[in-house]
Short mmCIF file of C-alpha atoms in Angstrom, two decimals:
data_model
loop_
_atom_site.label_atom_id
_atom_site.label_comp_id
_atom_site.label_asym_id
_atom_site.label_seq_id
_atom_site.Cartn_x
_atom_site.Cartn_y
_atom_site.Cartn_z
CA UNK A 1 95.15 129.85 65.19
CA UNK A 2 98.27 127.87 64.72
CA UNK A 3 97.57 124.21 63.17
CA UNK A 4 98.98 122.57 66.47
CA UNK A 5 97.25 122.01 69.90
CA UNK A 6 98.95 122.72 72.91
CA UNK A 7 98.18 120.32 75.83
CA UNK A 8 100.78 120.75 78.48
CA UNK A 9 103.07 123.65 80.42
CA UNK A 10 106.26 123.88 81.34
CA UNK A 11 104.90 122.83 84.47
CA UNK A 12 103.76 119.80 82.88
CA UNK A 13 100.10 120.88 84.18
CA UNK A 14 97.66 120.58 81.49
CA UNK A 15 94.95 123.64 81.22
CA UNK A 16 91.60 123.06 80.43
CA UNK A 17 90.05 125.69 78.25
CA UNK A 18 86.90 127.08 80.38
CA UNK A 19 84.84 129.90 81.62
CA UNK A 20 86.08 130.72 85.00
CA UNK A 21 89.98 131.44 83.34
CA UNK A 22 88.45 134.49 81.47
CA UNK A 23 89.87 138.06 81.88
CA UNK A 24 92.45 139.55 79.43
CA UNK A 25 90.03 138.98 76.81
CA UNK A 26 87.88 141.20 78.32
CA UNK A 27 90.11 143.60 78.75
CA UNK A 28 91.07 143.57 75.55
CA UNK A 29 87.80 144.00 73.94
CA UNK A 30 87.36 146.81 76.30
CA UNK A 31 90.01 148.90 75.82
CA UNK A 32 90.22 148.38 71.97
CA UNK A 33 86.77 149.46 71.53
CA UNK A 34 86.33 153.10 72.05
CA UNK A 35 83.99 155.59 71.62
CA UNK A 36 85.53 156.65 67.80
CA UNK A 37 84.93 152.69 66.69
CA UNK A 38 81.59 153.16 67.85
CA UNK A 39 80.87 156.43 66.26
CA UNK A 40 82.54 155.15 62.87
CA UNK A 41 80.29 151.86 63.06
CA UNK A 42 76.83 154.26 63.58
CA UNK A 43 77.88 155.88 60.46
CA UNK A 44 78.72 153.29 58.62
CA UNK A 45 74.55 151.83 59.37
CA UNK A 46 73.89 155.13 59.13
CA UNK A 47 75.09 155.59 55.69
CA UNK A 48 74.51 152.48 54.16
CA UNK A 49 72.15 150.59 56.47
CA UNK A 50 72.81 146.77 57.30
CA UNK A 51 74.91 146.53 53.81
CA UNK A 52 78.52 146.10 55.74
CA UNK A 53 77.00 144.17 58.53
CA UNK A 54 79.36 141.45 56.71
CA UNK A 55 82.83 143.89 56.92
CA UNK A 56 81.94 144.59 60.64
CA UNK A 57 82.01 140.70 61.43
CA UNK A 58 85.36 140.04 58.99
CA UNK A 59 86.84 143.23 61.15
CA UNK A 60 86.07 140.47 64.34
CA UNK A 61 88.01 137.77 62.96
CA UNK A 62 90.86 139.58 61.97
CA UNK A 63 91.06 141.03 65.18
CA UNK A 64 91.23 137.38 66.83
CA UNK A 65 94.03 136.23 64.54
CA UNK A 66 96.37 139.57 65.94
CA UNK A 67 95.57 138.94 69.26
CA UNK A 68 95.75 135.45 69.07
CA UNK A 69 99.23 135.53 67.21
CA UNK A 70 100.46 137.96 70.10
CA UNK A 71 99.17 135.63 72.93
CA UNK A 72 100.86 132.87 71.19
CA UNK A 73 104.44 134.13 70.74
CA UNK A 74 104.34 135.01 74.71
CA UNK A 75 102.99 131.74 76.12
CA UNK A 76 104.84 129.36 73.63
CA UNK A 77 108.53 131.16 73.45
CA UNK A 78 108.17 132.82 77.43
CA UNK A 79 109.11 135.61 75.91
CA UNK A 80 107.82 139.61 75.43
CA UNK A 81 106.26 140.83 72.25
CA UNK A 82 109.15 143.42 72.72
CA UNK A 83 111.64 141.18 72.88
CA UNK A 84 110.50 139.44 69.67
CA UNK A 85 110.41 142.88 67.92
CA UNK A 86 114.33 143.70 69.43
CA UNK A 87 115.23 140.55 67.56
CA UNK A 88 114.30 141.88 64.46
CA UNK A 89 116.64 145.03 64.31
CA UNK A 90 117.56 148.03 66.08
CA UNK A 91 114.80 149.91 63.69
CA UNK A 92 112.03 148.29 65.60
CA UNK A 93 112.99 149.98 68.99
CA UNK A 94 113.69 153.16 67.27
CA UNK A 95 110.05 152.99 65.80
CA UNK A 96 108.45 151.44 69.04
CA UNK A 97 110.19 154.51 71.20
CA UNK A 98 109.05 157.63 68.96
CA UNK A 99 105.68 155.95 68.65
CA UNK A 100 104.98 155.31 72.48
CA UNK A 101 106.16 159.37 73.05
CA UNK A 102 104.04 160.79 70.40
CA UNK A 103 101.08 158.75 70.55
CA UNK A 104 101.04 158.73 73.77
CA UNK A 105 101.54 162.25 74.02
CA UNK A 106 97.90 163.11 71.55
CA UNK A 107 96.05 159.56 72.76
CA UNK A 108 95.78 161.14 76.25
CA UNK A 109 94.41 164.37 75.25
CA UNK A 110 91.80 162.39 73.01
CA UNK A 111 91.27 159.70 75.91
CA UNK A 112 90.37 162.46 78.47
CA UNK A 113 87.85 164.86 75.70
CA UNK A 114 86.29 161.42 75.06
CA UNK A 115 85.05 160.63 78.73
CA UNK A 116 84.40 164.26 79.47
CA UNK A 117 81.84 164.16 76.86
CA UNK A 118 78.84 161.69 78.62
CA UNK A 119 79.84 163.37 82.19
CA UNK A 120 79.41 166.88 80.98
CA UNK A 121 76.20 165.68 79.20
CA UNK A 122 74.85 164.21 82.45
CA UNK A 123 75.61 166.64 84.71
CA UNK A 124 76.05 170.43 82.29
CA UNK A 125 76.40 172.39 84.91
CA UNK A 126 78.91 171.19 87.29
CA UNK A 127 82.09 172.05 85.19
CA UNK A 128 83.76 172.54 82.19
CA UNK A 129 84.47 169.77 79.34
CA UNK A 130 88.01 170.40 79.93
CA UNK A 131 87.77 169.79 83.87
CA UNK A 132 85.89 166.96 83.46
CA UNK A 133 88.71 165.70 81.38
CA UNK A 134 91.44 166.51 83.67
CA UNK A 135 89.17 164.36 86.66
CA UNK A 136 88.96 161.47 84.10
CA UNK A 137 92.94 161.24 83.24
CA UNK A 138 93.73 161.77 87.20
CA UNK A 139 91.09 159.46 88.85
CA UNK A 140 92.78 156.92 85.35
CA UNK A 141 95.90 157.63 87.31
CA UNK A 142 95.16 157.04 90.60
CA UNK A 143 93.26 153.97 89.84
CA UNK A 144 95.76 151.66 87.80
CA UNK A 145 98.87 153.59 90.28
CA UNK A 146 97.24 151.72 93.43
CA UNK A 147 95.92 148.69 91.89
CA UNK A 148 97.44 145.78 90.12
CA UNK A 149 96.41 143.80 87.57
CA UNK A 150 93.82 141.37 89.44
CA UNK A 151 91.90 144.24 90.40
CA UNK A 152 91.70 146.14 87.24
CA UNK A 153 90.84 143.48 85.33
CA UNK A 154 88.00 142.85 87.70
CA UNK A 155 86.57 147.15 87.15
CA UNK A 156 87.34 146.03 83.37
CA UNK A 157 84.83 143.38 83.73
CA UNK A 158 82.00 145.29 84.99
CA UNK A 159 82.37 148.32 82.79
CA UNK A 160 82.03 145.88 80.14
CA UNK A 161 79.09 144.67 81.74
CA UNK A 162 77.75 147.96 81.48
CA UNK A 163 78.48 148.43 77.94
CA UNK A 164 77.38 145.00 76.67
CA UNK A 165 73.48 145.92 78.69
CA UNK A 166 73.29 149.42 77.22
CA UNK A 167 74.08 148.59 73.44
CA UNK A 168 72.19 145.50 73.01
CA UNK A 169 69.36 147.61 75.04
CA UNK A 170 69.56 150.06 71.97
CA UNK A 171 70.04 147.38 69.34
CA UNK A 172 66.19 145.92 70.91
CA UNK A 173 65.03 149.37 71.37
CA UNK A 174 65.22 150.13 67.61
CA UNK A 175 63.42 147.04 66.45
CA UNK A 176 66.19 145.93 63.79
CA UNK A 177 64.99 144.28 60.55
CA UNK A 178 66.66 140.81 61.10
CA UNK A 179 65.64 139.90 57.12
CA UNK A 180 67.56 143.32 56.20
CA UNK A 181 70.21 142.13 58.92
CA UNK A 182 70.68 138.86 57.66
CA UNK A 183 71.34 139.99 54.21
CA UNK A 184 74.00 142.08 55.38
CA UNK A 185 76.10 139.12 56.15
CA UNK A 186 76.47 138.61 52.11
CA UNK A 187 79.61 140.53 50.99
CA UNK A 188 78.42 143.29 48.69
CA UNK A 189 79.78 146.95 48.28
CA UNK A 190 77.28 149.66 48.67
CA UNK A 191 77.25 151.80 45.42
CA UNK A 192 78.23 154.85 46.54
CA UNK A 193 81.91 156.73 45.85
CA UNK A 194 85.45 155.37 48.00
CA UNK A 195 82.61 151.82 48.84
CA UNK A 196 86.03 149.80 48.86
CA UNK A 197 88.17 152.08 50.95
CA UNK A 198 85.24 152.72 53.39
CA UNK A 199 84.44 148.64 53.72
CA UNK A 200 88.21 148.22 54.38
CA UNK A 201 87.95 151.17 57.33
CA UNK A 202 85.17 149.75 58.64
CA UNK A 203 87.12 145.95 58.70
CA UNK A 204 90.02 147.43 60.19
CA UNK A 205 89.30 150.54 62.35
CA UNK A 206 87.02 148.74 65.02
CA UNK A 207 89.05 147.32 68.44
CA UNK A 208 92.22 147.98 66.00
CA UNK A 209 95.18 149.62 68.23
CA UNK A 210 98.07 149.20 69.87
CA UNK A 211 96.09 147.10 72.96
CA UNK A 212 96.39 144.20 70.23
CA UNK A 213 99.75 143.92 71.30
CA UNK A 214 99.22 144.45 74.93
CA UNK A 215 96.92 141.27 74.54
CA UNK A 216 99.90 139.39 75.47
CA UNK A 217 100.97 141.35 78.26
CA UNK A 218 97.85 141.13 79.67
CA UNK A 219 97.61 137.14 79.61
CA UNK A 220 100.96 137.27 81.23
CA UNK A 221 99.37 139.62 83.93
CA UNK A 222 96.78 137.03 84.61
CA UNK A 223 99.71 134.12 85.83
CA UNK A 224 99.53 132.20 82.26
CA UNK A 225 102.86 131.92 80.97
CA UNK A 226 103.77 128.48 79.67
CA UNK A 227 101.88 126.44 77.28
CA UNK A 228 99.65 124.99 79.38
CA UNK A 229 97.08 127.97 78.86
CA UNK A 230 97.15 127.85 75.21
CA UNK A 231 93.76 126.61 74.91
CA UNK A 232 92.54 128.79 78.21
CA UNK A 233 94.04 132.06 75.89
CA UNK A 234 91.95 131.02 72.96
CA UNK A 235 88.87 130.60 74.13
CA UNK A 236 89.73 134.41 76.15
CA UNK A 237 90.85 135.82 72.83
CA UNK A 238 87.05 134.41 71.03
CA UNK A 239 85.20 135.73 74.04
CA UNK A 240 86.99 139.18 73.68
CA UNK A 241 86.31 139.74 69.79
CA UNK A 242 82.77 138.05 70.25
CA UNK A 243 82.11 140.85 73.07
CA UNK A 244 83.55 143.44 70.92
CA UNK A 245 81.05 142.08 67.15
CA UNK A 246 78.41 142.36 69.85
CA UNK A 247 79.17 145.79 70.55
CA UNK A 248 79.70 146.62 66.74
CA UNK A 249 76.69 144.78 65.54
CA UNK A 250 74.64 146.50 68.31
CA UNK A 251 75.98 150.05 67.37
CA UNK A 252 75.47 149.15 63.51
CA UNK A 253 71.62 148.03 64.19
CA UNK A 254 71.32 151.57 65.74
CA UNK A 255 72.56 153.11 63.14
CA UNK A 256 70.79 151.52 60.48
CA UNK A 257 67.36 151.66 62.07
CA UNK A 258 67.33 154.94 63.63
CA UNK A 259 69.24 157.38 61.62
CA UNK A 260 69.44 155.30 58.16
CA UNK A 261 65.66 154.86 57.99
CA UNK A 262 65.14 158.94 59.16
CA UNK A 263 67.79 160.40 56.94
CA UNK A 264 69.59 161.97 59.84
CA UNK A 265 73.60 162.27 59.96
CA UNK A 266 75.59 163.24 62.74
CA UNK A 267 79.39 164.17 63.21
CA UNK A 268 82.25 162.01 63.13
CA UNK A 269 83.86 161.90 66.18
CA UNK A 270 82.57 161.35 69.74
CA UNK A 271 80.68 164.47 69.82
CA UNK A 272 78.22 161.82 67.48
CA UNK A 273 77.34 160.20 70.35
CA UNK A 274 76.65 162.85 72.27
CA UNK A 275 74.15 163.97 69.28
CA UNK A 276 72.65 160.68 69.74
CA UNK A 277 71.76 160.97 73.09
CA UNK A 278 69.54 163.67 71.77
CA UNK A 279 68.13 161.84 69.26
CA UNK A 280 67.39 158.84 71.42
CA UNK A 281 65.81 161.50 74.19
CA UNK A 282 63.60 162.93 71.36
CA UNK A 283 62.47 159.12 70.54
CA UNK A 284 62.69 157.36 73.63
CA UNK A 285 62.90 159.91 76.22
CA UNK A 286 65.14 161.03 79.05
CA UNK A 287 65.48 157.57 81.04
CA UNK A 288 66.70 155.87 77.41
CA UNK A 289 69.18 158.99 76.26
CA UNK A 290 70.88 158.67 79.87
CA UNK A 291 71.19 155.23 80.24
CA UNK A 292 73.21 155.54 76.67
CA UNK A 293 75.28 158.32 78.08
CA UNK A 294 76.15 155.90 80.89
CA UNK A 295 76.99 153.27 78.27
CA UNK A 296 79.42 156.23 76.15
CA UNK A 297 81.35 156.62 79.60
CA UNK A 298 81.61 153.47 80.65
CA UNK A 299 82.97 152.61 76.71
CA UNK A 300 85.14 155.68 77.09
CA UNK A 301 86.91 155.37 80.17
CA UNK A 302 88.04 151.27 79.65
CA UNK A 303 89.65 152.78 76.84
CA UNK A 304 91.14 155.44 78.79
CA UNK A 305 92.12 152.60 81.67
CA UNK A 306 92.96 150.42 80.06
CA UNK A 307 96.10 152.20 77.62
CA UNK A 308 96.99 153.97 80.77
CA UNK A 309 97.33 149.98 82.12
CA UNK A 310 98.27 148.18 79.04
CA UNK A 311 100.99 150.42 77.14
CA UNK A 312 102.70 151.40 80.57
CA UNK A 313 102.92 147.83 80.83
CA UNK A 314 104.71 147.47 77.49
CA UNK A 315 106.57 150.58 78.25
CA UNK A 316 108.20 149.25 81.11
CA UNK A 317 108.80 146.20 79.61
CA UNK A 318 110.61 148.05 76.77
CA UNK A 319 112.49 150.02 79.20
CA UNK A 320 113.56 146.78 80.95
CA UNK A 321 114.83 145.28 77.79
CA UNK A 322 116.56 147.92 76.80
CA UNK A 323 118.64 148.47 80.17
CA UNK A 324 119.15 144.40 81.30
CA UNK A 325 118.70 142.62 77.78
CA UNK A 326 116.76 139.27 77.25
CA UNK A 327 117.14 138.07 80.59
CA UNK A 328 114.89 141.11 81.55
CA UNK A 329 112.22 140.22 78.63
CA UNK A 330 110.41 137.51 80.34
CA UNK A 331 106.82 136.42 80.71
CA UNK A 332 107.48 135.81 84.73
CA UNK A 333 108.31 139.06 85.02
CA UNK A 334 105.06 140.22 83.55
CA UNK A 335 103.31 137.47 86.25
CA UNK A 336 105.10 138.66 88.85
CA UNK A 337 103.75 142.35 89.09
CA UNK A 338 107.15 143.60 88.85
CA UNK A 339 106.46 145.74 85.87
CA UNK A 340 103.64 147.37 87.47
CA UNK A 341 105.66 148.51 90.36
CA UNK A 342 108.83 149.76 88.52
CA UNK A 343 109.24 153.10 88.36
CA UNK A 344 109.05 153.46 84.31
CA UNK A 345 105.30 151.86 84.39
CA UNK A 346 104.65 154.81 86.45
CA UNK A 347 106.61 157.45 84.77
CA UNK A 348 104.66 156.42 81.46
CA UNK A 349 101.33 156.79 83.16
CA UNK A 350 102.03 160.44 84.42
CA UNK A 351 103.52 161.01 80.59
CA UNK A 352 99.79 159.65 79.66
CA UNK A 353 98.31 162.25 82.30
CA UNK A 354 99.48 165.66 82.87
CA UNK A 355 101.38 166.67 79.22
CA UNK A 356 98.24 166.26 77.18
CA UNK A 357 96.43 168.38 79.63
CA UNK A 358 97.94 171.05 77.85
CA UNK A 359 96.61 170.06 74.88
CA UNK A 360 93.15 170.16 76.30
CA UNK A 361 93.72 173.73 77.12
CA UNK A 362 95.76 174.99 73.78
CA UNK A 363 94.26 172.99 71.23
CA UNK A 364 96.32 169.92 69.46
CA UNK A 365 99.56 170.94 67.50
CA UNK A 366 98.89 170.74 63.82
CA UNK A 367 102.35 168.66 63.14
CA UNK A 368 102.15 167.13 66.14
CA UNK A 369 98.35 165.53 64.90
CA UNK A 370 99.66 164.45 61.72
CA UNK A 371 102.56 163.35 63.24
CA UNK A 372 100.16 160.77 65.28
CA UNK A 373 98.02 160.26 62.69
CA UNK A 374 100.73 158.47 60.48
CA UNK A 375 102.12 156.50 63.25
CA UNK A 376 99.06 155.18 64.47
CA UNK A 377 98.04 153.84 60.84
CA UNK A 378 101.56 152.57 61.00
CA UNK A 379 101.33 150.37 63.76
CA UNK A 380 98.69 147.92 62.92
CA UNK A 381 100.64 146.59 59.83
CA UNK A 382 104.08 146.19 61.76
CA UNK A 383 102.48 144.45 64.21
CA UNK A 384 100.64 141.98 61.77
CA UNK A 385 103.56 142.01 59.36
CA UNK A 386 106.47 141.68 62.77
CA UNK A 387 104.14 138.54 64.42
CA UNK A 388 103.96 136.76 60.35
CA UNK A 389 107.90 137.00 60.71
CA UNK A 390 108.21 135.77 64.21
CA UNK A 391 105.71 133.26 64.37
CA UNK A 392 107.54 131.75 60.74
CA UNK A 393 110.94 131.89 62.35
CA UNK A 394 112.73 129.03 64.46
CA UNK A 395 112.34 132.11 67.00
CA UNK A 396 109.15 130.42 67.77
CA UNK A 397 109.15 126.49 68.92
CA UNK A 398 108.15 124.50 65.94
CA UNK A 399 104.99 123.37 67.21
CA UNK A 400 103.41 126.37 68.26
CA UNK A 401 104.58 128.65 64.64
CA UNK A 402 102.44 129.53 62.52
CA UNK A 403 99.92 126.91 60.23
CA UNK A 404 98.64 127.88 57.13
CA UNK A 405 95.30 129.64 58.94
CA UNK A 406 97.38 131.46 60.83
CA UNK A 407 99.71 132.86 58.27
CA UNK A 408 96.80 133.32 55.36
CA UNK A 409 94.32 136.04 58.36
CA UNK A 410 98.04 137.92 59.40
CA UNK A 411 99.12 138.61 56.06
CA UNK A 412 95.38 139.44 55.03
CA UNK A 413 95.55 141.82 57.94
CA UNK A 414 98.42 143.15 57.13
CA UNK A 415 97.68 144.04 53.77
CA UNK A 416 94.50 145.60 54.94
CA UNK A 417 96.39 147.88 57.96
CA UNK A 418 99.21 148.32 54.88
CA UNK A 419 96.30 150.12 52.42
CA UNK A 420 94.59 151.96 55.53
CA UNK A 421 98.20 152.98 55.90
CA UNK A 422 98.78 154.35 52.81
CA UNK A 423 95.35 156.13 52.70
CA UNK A 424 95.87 157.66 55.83
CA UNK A 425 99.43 159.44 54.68
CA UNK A 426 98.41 160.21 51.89
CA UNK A 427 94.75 161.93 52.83
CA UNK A 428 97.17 164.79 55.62
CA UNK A 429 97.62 167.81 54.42
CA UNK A 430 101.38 167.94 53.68
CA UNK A 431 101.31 170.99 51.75
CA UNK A 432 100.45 172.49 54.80
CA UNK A 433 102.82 170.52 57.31
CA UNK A 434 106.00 172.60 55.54
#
């Protein structure tokens, strides 16, 4: 989003933006896009019908300036997003490091009950929820352990695949009201109590998460690393967040037309979808209510595949930084494969896999969940607000910083990410934290 055009590398080879180059995007979209976002956007039709169709689209856009912003600062400067942040101050690694322990720590636990859900709905009675959980983290494990970046992005791909048939299959199924639909795209607040601060969830909670930031890591992990791909990385970054408004748009269709029109709510959570899969098989029948449960998996486990790939990534890279300096920080490195074989990408993906089991088993800590709840609504708005302060800075080679697009979506964003901030501290229980 930058004013300026890159044409050439530091290889002096110029990239042409096209089809065939696409993968981190999808990855991206992906993992970002979870089983929760999908849940929050059936409520949101649910509630209110097409009415935010126009907030779910805006969420899309912001999205693309993040990850385009991230992308940016790794193919113009060469360097890591961490190393950008480690220029900043000392309090950005002490924030990165307590963040990537404790949300790491709960985001497994939730990554593993959210797969388990569509397998133990398919199959009830070959084990427990909390089994199937434990299969999903380990067979997470083995998979991104043995494989390297070429090949996950290529299971990435057709999990997509599988998500993109299934919910625009649904969005069909239901017969949307494209008049209603259309109308949604005007920007009006329903009339109902907390309309603003529900509009700016809905704009900011969908594909919103720390795989923003592994964006970059991932574009390094496809070869691109000068440059020369700057044009090949935008049109991957508009493929991802057009993938991911599909999904939403699909999911808010749903919503709208088959529990708005009927009156019927379901739960928060991703034990909604698994209530939809009984409404659908009570409207469409068993063939339509397992093909969706296929779709829930497949949505659930890129998410869980993709963190355990992406943050281990920036994990190691943070390690890396921390024990060789700059010279370590370098988007070769990334190309190379040489984070994915050092032994703290791997020691991050077993943190991802066998502590939370325990927390499958015991319940979640009380503390400990409000303890990730704060710094997950923290990150979005230091990473907008850290990549407005790079991107501005002669950090960044003048003609790839920031123009006045660029700067006017990031601080929009993080102003947004700053009030969903706020609201989320302030809405935990405190009194009872003490």
């Amino acid at each position: 989003m930058a004013d300026a055009t890159g044409t050439l590398g530091n290889t002096g080879t110029p990239r042409k933006s096209s089809w065939r180059y696409i993968g981190p995007g999808i990855v991206v979209a992906a993992t970002g896009v979870g089983a929760g976002d999908l849940v929050a956007t059936l409520i949101a039709g649910a509630n209110f019908g097409y009415t935010l169709l126009w907030a779910a689209v805006i969420g899309c856009l912001v999205k693309i300036s993040l990850a385009e912003a991230a992308g940016r600062w790794h193919l113009s400067t060469g360097r890591t997003l961490f190393d950008g942040w480690a220029g900043l101050g000392r309090w950005t690694t002490w924030f990165f490091a307590f963040y990537v322990v404790v949300w790491g720590f709960v985001y497994g636990a939730a990554a593993m009950s959210s797969s388990a859900l569509p397998l133990q709905a398919l199959f009830p009675d070959v084990m427990d929820l909390k089994w199937w959980g434990v299969a999903c983290a380990v067979a997470g494990l083995v998979f991104v352990w043995f494989n390297k970046y070429a090949v996950f992005e290529k299971v990435m791909t057709v999990l997509v695949g599988v998500m993109f048939v299934v919910t625009v299959y649904l969005a069909v199924r239901v017969t949307p009201n494209l008049g209603d639909a259309f109308a949604g795209l005007l920007p009006v607040l329903p009339d109902e109590k907390d309309s603003i601060l529900n509009t700016l969830g809905l704009i900011g909670g969908v594909g919103g998460t720390i795989t923003l930031a592994a964006y970059g890591y991932w574009v390094n992990a496809k070869g691109w690393t000068d440059t020369g791909w700057m044009k090949v990385m935008r049109l991957d970054n508009r493929v991802a967040y057009l993938t991911t408004g599909v999904f939403v748009v699909a999911m808010l269709f749903v919503g709208a037309e088959l529990l708005h029109s009927a009156n019927i709510a379901i739960a928060s959570g991703d034990k909604g979808l698994v209530q939809l899969s009984d409404i659908l098989e009570e409207r469409y029948g068993t063939a339509t209510a397992k093909f969706f449960l296929i779709g829930f998996f497949a949505t659930s486990f890129t998410s869980l595949i993709g963190v355990w790939h992406g943050v281990s990534l920036m994990f190691a890279d943070f390690v890396a930084r921390l024990r060789a300096g700059t010279a370590a920080a370098t988007g070769e490195k990334i190309a190379a494969g040489e984070r994915e074989r050092s032994w703290p990408f791997r020691a991050y993906l077993l943190w991802l896999t066998f502590p939370p089991i325990v927390l499958l088993f015991q319940g979640q800590p009380f503390r400990l969940v409000i303890i990730y709840g704060v710094l997950g609504a923290a990150f979005m708005p230091f990473l907008a607000l850290t990549l407005v302060w790079l991107l501005n800075s002669s950090r960044t080679p003048a003609e790839w910083r920031n123009g006045w697009l660029s700067n006017g979506m990031l601080t929009v964003a993080g102003l947004l990410f700053l009030v969903l901030c706020v609201k989320q501290i302030w809405d935990q229980p405190w009194s009872e934290f003490f």
